[in-house]
Amino acid sequence: MSYIEPLISIIIPCYNQGFFLSETIESVIRQSYTNWECIIVNDGSTDNTPNIAQYYCQKYSKIKYIEQTNQGLSSARNNGIKQSQGKYILPLDSDDLIGVTYIEKAIKILEENKNIKIVYCQAELFGKMHGKWTLPPYSLETILGRNCIFCTAIYSREDFNKTKGYNSNMKYGFEDWDFWLSIIELNPHCEVHQINEVLFYYRIRKKSMARQLDAKKYDYLRKQIWLNHRHLYASYFYSPTDSFEYTQIINSLEYKLGKLLITPIKKVLNLFS
């Protein structure tokens, strides 16, 4: 019995990125892996995105196009995935590129090892910046503290269905980090594999969501990551109030004396607040 290549769905959300969209789609068309579908999700664009998308839909039956009112990146990805048919999912932003053999190599890895839940590769920057995009190697410890997997990684539709999808409360960014934590939370002993080859190309523009985060938005997103995955974090980080050391500290003479000394200072400060 011959092996049938599983279908992969490439999801391209697009919001006013018509200028770059053709280049992104062409990188999909050039894939060495042929059993794919591509779904372009127009997230309320006001530029020429519909014209570009419809041109490729007419030319290639494997490319589909859907529209929605502007609801943000998470919603666009979720809507595209819900209308997809693939066994595997590859999110691809509308200004980025993938290397010719990326999908072929990633699917081979996923098919041969069912404990691997996410496959990504090495990446390169282009546009306003050039060079290798160096991310820390994946480990559970690392990804709990910071994201180390870019959004254009491949995973199964089955795992997506077990999550709530890309969370719309990550409204300023980090939605990909949040999603990887969702998969890991559901598969605590899973593996993540990085292909040791540059097969993803991340465009740097003057403006991007990740580069526009101010301190307030960054703090909001970090807090939201914890709130969305508090059970996962609780599995690896104990509450300090439960520790022996904490009990020893609050019962110590030094702590009680310090609290006694600072109380009148607080009362004076409150008079001026």
XYZ file of C-alpha atoms in Angstrom:
273
model
C 0.000 0.000 0.000
C 1.509 3.318 -1.070
C 2.000 6.178 1.382
C -0.431 9.066 0.984
C 1.056 12.414 1.919
C -1.103 14.163 4.542
C -2.661 17.484 3.629
C -1.238 20.602 5.271
C -3.170 23.860 5.545
C -1.168 27.072 5.280
C -3.047 29.940 6.908
C -2.157 33.482 5.796
C -3.947 36.271 7.709
C -3.626 39.585 5.914
C -4.354 43.119 7.048
C -3.252 45.801 4.583
C -0.237 43.780 3.477
C -1.181 43.493 -0.192
C 2.195 44.916 -1.206
C 3.984 41.847 0.217
C 1.267 39.211 -0.226
C 2.307 37.971 -3.689
C 5.836 37.219 -2.519
C 4.508 35.252 0.457
C 2.116 33.208 -1.695
C 4.857 32.485 -4.218
C 6.985 30.974 -1.444
C 4.084 28.587 -0.747
C 3.655 27.666 -4.412
C 7.358 26.798 -4.699
C 7.176 24.170 -1.936
C 8.692 20.765 -2.723
C 5.802 19.257 -0.754
C 2.766 19.296 -3.037
C -0.209 18.207 -0.914
C -1.139 21.575 0.546
C -3.966 24.058 0.642
C -3.534 27.741 1.350
C -6.205 29.881 2.989
C -5.817 33.643 2.830
C -7.852 35.468 5.473
C -8.485 39.133 4.722
C -8.898 40.778 8.124
C -10.754 43.876 6.909
C -8.006 45.262 4.669
C -8.562 48.545 2.843
C -5.740 48.087 0.305
C -5.460 45.801 -2.732
C -5.376 42.570 -0.699
C -8.650 41.243 -2.262
C -7.330 41.720 -5.801
C -4.048 39.930 -5.084
C -5.749 37.056 -3.237
C -8.443 36.542 -5.871
C -5.864 36.528 -8.653
C -4.094 33.560 -7.024
C -7.382 31.812 -6.241
C -8.313 31.891 -9.927
C -4.900 30.614 -10.933
C -4.498 27.875 -8.288
C -7.387 25.743 -7.042
C -5.455 24.933 -3.842
C -5.632 28.579 -2.744
C -8.789 29.801 -1.020
C -9.840 33.265 0.114
C -12.110 34.371 2.947
C -12.983 37.807 4.295
C -13.912 39.086 7.728
C -14.345 42.440 9.383
C -11.213 43.600 11.170
C -10.993 41.423 14.302
C -7.257 41.017 14.750
C -4.598 38.438 14.039
C -5.792 35.761 16.461
C -9.313 35.796 15.088
C -8.074 35.701 11.475
C -5.875 32.678 12.156
C -8.647 30.874 14.021
C -11.182 31.498 11.261
C -8.783 30.276 8.606
C -7.938 27.119 10.549
C -11.617 26.349 11.206
C -12.247 26.360 7.454
C -9.191 24.247 6.667
C -9.074 20.538 5.876
C -5.442 19.679 6.603
C -4.019 17.208 9.067
C -1.307 19.775 9.798
C -1.362 23.554 10.163
C 1.243 26.148 9.208
C 0.501 29.793 10.105
C 2.330 32.208 7.816
C 2.167 35.984 8.146
C 1.451 37.815 4.903
C 4.873 39.458 4.611
C 7.093 36.487 5.527
C 8.540 33.652 3.430
C 9.167 29.924 3.806
C 12.009 27.921 2.275
C 11.312 25.403 -0.499
C 11.748 22.248 1.610
C 10.352 23.489 4.926
C 6.999 21.685 4.803
C 8.459 18.490 3.353
C 11.050 18.172 6.123
C 8.686 19.174 8.930
C 5.944 16.725 7.989
C 8.439 13.861 7.732
C 9.506 14.579 11.317
C 5.928 14.809 12.602
C 4.854 11.635 10.827
C 7.786 9.617 12.166
C 7.520 10.712 15.808
C 4.049 11.223 17.254
C 5.456 12.651 20.488
C 6.783 15.661 18.594
C 4.009 18.269 18.657
C 5.709 21.356 17.169
C 8.302 21.573 14.402
C 10.101 24.756 13.460
C 13.446 25.646 11.903
C 16.187 28.219 11.951
C 15.285 31.668 10.671
C 16.777 34.620 8.863
C 15.855 38.307 8.914
C 15.325 40.333 5.767
C 13.911 43.729 4.828
C 15.100 46.562 7.095
C 17.477 44.166 8.895
C 19.510 41.222 7.661
C 21.189 38.258 9.294
C 20.416 35.149 11.301
C 17.510 35.408 13.710
C 18.982 33.730 16.771
C 16.461 32.450 19.285
C 17.335 30.528 22.455
C 17.086 26.733 22.085
C 13.739 25.320 23.107
C 13.302 23.917 26.579
C 10.290 23.925 28.862
C 12.132 26.196 31.258
C 12.903 28.675 28.471
C 9.424 28.871 26.971
C 7.836 29.399 30.381
C 9.959 32.524 30.719
C 10.069 33.802 27.129
C 9.004 32.771 23.661
C 11.576 30.812 21.681
C 9.413 29.554 18.788
C 8.265 31.909 16.021
C 4.681 31.762 14.772
C 5.479 29.911 11.526
C 5.883 26.453 13.051
C 3.981 23.323 12.064
C 1.599 21.396 14.322
C -1.418 19.118 13.996
C -5.006 20.217 13.523
C -5.938 17.632 16.150
C -3.886 19.500 18.755
C -5.364 22.832 17.661
C -8.867 21.424 18.194
C -7.993 20.561 21.798
C -7.089 24.177 22.565
C -9.134 27.369 22.480
C -7.121 28.452 19.458
C -5.185 31.704 19.303
C -6.381 33.795 22.227
C -7.969 37.128 21.346
C -7.050 38.560 24.742
C -3.449 38.719 23.494
C -4.433 41.857 21.647
C -0.987 43.478 21.439
C 0.995 40.382 20.418
C 2.556 37.203 21.903
C -0.444 35.227 20.620
C 1.904 32.610 19.180
C 3.742 32.188 22.513
C 0.392 31.841 24.256
C -0.672 29.182 21.752
C 2.526 27.127 22.124
C 1.950 27.083 25.877
C -1.578 25.773 25.244
C -0.220 22.828 23.247
C 2.475 22.113 25.832
C -0.054 22.321 28.664
C -2.156 19.640 26.965
C 0.898 17.493 26.165
C 3.225 17.979 29.166
C 5.711 15.329 28.009
C 5.771 16.295 24.351
C 8.833 17.108 22.276
C 9.513 20.185 20.171
C 11.875 19.834 17.210
C 13.928 22.505 15.471
C 15.213 21.710 11.971
C 18.875 22.698 11.846
C 18.507 24.730 8.659
C 17.277 28.209 7.715
C 13.845 27.620 6.154
C 11.925 30.645 7.428
C 12.469 34.275 6.503
C 11.108 36.963 8.798
C 10.601 40.388 7.292
C 11.573 43.403 9.391
C 9.623 46.534 8.526
C 9.698 49.998 10.080
C 6.622 49.044 12.074
C 5.584 45.667 13.429
C 3.468 44.613 16.400
C 6.410 43.106 18.249
C 8.549 46.217 17.800
C 5.819 48.655 18.891
C 5.243 47.277 22.391
C 5.664 49.878 25.105
C 6.299 48.927 28.723
C 2.621 49.055 29.668
C 1.546 46.744 26.834
C 4.448 44.411 27.501
C 3.497 44.130 31.182
C -0.125 43.496 30.207
C 0.867 40.674 27.864
C 3.218 39.042 30.369
C 0.474 39.088 32.984
C -2.039 37.711 30.466
C 0.298 34.843 29.579
C 0.358 33.864 33.243
C -3.414 34.239 33.648
C -4.090 32.132 30.547
C -1.771 29.356 31.764
C -1.776 29.652 35.538
C -2.190 25.884 35.983
C 0.846 25.192 33.807
C 2.944 27.708 35.725
C 1.654 26.407 39.042
C 2.949 22.947 38.094
C 6.505 24.248 37.950
C 6.557 27.261 40.282
C 5.449 26.872 43.888
C 3.773 29.657 45.816
C 6.357 31.290 48.123
C 3.784 31.367 50.922
C 3.861 27.557 50.976
C 7.604 27.306 51.473
C 9.461 26.539 54.701
C 11.764 29.514 54.110
C 8.825 31.926 53.863
C 7.401 30.690 57.157
C 10.788 31.058 58.816
C 11.166 34.620 57.516
C 7.778 35.949 58.649
C 8.215 34.355 62.069
C 11.717 35.705 62.537
C 12.522 38.463 65.033
C 14.161 40.545 62.258
C 10.987 40.497 60.150
C 8.722 41.379 63.103
C 11.061 44.183 64.210
C 11.272 45.602 60.688
C 7.489 45.558 60.372
C 7.175 47.319 63.732
C 9.611 50.057 62.699
C 8.057 50.708 59.287
C 4.407 50.915 60.460
C 4.626 54.491 61.867
C 6.483 55.623 58.726
C 3.625 54.278 56.577
C 1.105 56.202 58.711
C 3.009 59.458 58.222
C 3.253 58.896 54.451
C -0.485 58.218 54.276
C -1.159 61.696 55.663
C 0.448 63.176 52.520
C -1.011 60.788 49.951
